[in-house]
Tab-separated table of C-alpha atoms in Angstrom:
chain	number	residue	atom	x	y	z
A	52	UNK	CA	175.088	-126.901	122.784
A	53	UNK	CA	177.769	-125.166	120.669
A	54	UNK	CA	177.768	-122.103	122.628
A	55	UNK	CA	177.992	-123.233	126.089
A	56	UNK	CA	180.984	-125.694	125.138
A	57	UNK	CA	183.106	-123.030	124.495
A	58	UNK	CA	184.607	-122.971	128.368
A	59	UNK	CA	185.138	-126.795	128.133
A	60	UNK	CA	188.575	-127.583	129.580
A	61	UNK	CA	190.746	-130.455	128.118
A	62	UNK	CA	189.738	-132.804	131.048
A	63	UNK	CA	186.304	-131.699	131.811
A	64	UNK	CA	185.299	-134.950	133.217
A	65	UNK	CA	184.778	-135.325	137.388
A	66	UNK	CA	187.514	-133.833	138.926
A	67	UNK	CA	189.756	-133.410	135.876
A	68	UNK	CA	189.681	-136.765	135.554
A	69	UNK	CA	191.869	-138.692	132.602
A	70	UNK	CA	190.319	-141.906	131.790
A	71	UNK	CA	186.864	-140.767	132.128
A	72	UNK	CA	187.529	-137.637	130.301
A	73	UNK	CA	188.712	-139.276	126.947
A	74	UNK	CA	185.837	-142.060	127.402
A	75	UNK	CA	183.377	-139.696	127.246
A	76	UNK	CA	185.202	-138.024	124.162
A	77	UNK	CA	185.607	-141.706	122.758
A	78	UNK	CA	181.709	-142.884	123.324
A	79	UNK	CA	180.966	-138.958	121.289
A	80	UNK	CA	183.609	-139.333	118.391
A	81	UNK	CA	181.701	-142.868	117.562
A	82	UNK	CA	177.596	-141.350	117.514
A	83	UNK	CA	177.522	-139.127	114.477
A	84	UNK	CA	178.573	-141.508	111.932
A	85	UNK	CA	176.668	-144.050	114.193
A	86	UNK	CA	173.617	-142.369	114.384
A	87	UNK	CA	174.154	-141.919	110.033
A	88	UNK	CA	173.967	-145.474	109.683
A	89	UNK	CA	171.423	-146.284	112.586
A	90	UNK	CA	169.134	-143.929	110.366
A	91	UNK	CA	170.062	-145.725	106.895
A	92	UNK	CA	169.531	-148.757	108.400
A	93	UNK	CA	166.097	-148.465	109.183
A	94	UNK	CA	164.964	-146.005	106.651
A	95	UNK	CA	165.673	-148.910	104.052
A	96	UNK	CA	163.119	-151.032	105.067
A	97	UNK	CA	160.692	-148.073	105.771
A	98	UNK	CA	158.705	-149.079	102.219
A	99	UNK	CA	157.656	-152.510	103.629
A	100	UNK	CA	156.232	-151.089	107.378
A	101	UNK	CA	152.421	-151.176	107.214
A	102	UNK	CA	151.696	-150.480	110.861
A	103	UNK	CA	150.806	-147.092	110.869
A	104	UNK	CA	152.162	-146.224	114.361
A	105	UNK	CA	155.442	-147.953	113.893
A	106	UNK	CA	155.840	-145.563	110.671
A	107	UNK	CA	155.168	-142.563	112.691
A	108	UNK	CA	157.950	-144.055	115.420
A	109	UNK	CA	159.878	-144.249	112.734
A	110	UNK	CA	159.458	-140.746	111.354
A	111	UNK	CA	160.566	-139.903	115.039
A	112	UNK	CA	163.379	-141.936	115.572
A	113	UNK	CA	165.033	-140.795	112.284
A	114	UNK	CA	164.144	-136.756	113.774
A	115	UNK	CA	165.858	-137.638	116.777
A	116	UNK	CA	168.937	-139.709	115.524
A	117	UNK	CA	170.045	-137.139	113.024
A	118	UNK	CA	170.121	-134.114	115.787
A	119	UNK	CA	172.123	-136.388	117.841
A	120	UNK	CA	174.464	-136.890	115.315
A	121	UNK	CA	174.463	-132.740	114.799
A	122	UNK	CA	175.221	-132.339	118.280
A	123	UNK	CA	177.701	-135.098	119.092
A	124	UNK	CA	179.584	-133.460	116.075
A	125	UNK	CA	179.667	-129.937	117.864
A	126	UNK	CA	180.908	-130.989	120.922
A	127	UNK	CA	183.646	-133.437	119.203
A	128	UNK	CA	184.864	-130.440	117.221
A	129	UNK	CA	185.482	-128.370	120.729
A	130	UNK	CA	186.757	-131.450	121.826
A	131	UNK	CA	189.303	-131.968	118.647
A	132	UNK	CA	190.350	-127.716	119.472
A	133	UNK	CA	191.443	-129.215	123.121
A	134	UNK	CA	193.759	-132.057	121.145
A	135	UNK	CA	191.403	-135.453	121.349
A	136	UNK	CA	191.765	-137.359	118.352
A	137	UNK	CA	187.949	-137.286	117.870
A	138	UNK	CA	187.769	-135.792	114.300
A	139	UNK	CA	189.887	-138.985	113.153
A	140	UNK	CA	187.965	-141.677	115.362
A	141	UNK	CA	184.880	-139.900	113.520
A	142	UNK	CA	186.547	-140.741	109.759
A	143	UNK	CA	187.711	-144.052	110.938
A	144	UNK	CA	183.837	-144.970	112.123
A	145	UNK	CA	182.044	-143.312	108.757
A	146	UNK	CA	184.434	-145.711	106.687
A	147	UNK	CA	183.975	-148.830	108.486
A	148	UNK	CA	180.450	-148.148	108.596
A	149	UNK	CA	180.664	-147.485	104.984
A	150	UNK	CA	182.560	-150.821	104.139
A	151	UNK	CA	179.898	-152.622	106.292
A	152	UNK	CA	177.030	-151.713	104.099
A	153	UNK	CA	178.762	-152.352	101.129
A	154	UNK	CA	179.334	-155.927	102.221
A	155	UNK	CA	176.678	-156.912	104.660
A	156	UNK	CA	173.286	-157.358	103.357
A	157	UNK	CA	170.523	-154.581	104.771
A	158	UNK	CA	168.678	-156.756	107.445
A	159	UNK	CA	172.106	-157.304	108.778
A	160	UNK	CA	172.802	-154.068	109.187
A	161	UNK	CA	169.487	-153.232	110.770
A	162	UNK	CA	170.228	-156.643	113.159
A	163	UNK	CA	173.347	-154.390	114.088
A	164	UNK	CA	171.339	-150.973	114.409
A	165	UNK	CA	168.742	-153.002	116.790
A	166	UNK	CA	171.499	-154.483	118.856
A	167	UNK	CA	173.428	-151.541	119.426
A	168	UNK	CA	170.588	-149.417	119.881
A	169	UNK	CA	170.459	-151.663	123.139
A	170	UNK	CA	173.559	-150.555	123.956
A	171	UNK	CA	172.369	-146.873	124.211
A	172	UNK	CA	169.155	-147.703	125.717
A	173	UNK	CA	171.091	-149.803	128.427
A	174	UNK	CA	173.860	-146.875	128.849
A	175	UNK	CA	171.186	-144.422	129.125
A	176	UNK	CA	169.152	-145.884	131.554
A	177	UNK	CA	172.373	-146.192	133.603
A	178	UNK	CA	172.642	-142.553	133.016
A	179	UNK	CA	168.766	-141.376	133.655
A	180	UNK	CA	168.883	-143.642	137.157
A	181	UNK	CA	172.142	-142.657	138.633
A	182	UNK	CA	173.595	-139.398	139.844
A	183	UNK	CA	176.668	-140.904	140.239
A	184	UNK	CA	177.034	-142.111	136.135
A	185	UNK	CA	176.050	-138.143	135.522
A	186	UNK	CA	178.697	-136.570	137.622
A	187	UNK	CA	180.760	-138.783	136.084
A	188	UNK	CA	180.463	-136.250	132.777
A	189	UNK	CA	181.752	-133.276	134.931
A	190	UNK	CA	181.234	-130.168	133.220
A	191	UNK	CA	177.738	-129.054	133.525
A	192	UNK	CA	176.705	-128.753	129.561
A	193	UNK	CA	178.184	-132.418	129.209
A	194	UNK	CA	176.073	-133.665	131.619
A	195	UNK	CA	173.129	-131.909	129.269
A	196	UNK	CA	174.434	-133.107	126.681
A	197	UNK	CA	174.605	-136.779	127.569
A	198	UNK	CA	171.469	-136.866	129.602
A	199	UNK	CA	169.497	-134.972	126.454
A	200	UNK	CA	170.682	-138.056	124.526
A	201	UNK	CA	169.683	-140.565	126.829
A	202	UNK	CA	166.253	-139.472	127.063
A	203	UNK	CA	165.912	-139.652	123.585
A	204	UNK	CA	167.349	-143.311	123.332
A	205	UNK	CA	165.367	-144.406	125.995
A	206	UNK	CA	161.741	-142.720	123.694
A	207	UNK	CA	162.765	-144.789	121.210
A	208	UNK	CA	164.783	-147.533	122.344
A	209	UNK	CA	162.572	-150.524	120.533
A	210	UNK	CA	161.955	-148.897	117.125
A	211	UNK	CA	164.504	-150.448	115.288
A	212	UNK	CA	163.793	-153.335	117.006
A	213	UNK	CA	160.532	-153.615	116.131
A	214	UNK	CA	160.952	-152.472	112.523
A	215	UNK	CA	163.598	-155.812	112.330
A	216	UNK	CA	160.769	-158.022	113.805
A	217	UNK	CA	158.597	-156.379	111.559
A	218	UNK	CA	160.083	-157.105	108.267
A	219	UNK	CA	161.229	-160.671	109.270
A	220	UNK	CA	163.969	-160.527	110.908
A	221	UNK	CA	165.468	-164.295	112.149
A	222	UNK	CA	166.135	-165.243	115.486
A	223	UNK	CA	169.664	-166.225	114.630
A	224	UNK	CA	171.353	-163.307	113.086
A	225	UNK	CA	169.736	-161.505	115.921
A	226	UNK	CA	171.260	-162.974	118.806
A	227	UNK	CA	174.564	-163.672	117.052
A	228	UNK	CA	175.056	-160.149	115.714
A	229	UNK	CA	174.159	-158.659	119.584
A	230	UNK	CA	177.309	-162.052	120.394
A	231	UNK	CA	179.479	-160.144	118.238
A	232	UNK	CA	178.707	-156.724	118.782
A	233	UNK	CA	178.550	-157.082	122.553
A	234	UNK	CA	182.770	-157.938	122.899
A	235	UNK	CA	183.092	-155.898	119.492
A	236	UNK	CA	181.931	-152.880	120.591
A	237	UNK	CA	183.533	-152.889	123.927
A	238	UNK	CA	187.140	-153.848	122.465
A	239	UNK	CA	187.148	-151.101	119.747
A	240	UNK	CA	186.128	-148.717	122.648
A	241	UNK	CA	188.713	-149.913	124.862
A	242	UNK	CA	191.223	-149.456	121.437
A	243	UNK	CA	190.004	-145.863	120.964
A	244	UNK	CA	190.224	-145.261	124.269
A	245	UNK	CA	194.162	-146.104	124.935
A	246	UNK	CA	195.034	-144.560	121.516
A	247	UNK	CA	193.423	-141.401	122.168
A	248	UNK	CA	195.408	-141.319	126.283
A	249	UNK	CA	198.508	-141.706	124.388
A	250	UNK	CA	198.272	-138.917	122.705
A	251	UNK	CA	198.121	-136.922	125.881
A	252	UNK	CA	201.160	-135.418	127.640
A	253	UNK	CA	198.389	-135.570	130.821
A	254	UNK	CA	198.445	-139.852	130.694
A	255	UNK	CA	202.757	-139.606	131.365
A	256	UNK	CA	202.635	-137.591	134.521
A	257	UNK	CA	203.436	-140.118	137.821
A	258	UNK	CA	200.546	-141.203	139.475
A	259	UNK	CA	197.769	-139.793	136.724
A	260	UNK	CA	196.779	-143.047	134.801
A	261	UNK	CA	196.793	-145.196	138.128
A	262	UNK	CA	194.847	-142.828	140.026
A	263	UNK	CA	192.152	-142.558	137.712
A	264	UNK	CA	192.261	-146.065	136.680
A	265	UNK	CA	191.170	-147.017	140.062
A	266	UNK	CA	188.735	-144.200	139.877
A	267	UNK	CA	187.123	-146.088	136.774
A	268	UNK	CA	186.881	-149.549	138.066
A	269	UNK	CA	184.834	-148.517	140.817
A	270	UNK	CA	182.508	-146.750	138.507
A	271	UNK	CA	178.851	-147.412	138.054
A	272	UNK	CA	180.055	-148.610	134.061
A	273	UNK	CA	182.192	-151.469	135.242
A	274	UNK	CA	179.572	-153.039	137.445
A	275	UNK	CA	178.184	-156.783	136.695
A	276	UNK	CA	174.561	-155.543	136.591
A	277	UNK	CA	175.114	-153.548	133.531
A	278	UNK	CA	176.516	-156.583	131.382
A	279	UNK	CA	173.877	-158.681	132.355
A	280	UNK	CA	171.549	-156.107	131.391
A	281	UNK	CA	173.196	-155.976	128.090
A	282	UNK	CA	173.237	-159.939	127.992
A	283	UNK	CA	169.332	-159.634	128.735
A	284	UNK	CA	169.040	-158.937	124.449
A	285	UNK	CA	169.600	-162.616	124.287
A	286	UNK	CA	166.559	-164.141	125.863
A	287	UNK	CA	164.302	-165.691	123.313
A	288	UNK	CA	161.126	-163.695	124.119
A	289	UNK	CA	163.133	-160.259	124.737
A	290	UNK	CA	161.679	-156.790	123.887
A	291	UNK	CA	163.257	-153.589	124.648
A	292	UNK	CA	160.086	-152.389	126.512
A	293	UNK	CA	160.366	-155.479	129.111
A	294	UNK	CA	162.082	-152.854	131.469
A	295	UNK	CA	159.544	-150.061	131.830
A	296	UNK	CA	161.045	-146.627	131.355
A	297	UNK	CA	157.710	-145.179	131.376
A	298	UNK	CA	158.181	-142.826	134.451
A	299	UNK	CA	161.558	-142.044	133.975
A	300	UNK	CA	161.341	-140.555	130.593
A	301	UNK	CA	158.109	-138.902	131.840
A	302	UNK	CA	160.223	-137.457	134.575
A	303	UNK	CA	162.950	-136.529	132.253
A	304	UNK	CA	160.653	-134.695	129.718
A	305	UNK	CA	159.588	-132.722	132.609
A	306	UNK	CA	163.359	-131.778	134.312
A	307	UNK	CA	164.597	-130.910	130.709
A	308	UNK	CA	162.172	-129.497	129.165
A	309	UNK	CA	158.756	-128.820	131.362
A	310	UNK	CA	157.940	-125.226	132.182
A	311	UNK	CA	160.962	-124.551	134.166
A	312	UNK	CA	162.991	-127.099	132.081
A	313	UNK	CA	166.827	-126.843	132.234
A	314	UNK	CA	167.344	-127.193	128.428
A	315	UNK	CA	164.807	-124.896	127.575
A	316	UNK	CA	167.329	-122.256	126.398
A	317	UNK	CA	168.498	-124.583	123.913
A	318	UNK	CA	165.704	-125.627	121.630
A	319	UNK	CA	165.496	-123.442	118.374
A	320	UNK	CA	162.348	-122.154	117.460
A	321	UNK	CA	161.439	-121.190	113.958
A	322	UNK	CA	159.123	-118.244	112.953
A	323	UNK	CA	155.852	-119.202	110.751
């Protein structure tokens, strides 16, 4: 995507939106470092997996996580040249996540992976469903980008889940880590969020910040259904699968990257 973010504006988001513009920028400064420790996480216990196909999700979902990371770290360098504070939210995530592991003991940390992994897979079904959510994103090639990424999360939206069940993870730390990750996650975003608009000369001009705040709360992102969704994690016999994504990753596979896919241009190919 490196190329065709190079005519990225500062607010790129629907119609030059603010608050929507440095959310988006927000939500990408957090995945590289994320997607780092999402793959630790899981690789750690990859020794004591004896189901054969849950290896070979595994050997996927480790593929995929670490080109997200690649990518989410292109576009958050353009987005640093424009003036977000992206570059430092990135530092700030790699050395909490870094203290985390340190302290925390490994099936915590995959507990955490698992839980916020429903996160993504609950944001990107919000993005693979609704037309509205992707226009949100405004510039074309963020749209791409964020839709890519979403069809990956939803492929393999249960395999660190799985990989926790399958190495005995409890009940307990399971639900409470998703308790505290849940308000967590959406407080630090909020956080990076207003620290990152007040660093913009664009937040001070009359009428910006209110207009677009009103913009946001009527956004597909603030509606109920989503946080029950991500409430959903909670229910005793819960399983990422339990909402069928079947077709719409099917459909996705085909839009992006069928025939006449739109992000066809942009795999890399290698010679033999």
């Amino acid at each position: 995507f490196e190329e065709s973010l190079q005519d990225l504006t500062k607010h790129f988001a629907a119609d030059g939106d603010l608050i929507l513009s440095h959310l988006a920028a927000s939500l990408s400064a957090v995945f590289p470092d994320g997607e780092d420790f999402f793959v630790r996480s899981v690789r750690s216990f990859r020794d004591e997996i004896t189901d054969p196909a849950l290896k070979r999700q595994v050997a996927g979902f480790i593929g995929q996580e670490a080109v997200h990371g690649r990518e989410h770290r292109v576009f958050n360098d353009r987005l640093d040249e424009l003036g977000y504070p992206t570059k430092r939210f990135e530092r700030f995530t790699r050395v909490g996540l870094e203290l985390r592991e340190r302290i925390a003991p490994p099936k915590a940390n995959l507990a955490a992976t698992a839980a916020l992994e429903h996160f993504t897979a609950t944001l990107a079904e919000l993005v693979l469903t609704s037309q509205e959510t992707r226009d949100l994103f405004g510039h074309r090639e963020v749209q791409h980008l964020f839709v890519w990424h979403a069809l990956e999360e939803s492929e393999h939206k249960a395999v660190a889940f799985d990989v926790y069940k399958a190495v005995g993870g409890t009940e307990r730390m399971r639900v409470w880590t998703m308790n505290f990750l849940r308000y967590g996650f959406v407080i630090g975003m909020t956080l990076q969020v207003i620290v990152s608009l007040l660093g913009d000369r664009a937040t001070y001009r009359r009428g910006n910040l209110r207009r677009s705040w009103r913009t946001f709360r009527r956004s597909p992102i603030m509606r109920r259904e989503l946080w029950d969704q991500l409430r959903d994690y909670n229910r005793p016999d819960f399983h990422p699968d339990d909402r069928d994504t079947t077709e719409l990753v099917e459909r996705w596979r085909a839009e992006l990257f069928g025939a006449d896919g739109t992000l066809n241009d942009k795999l890399v190919t290698s010679a033999a």
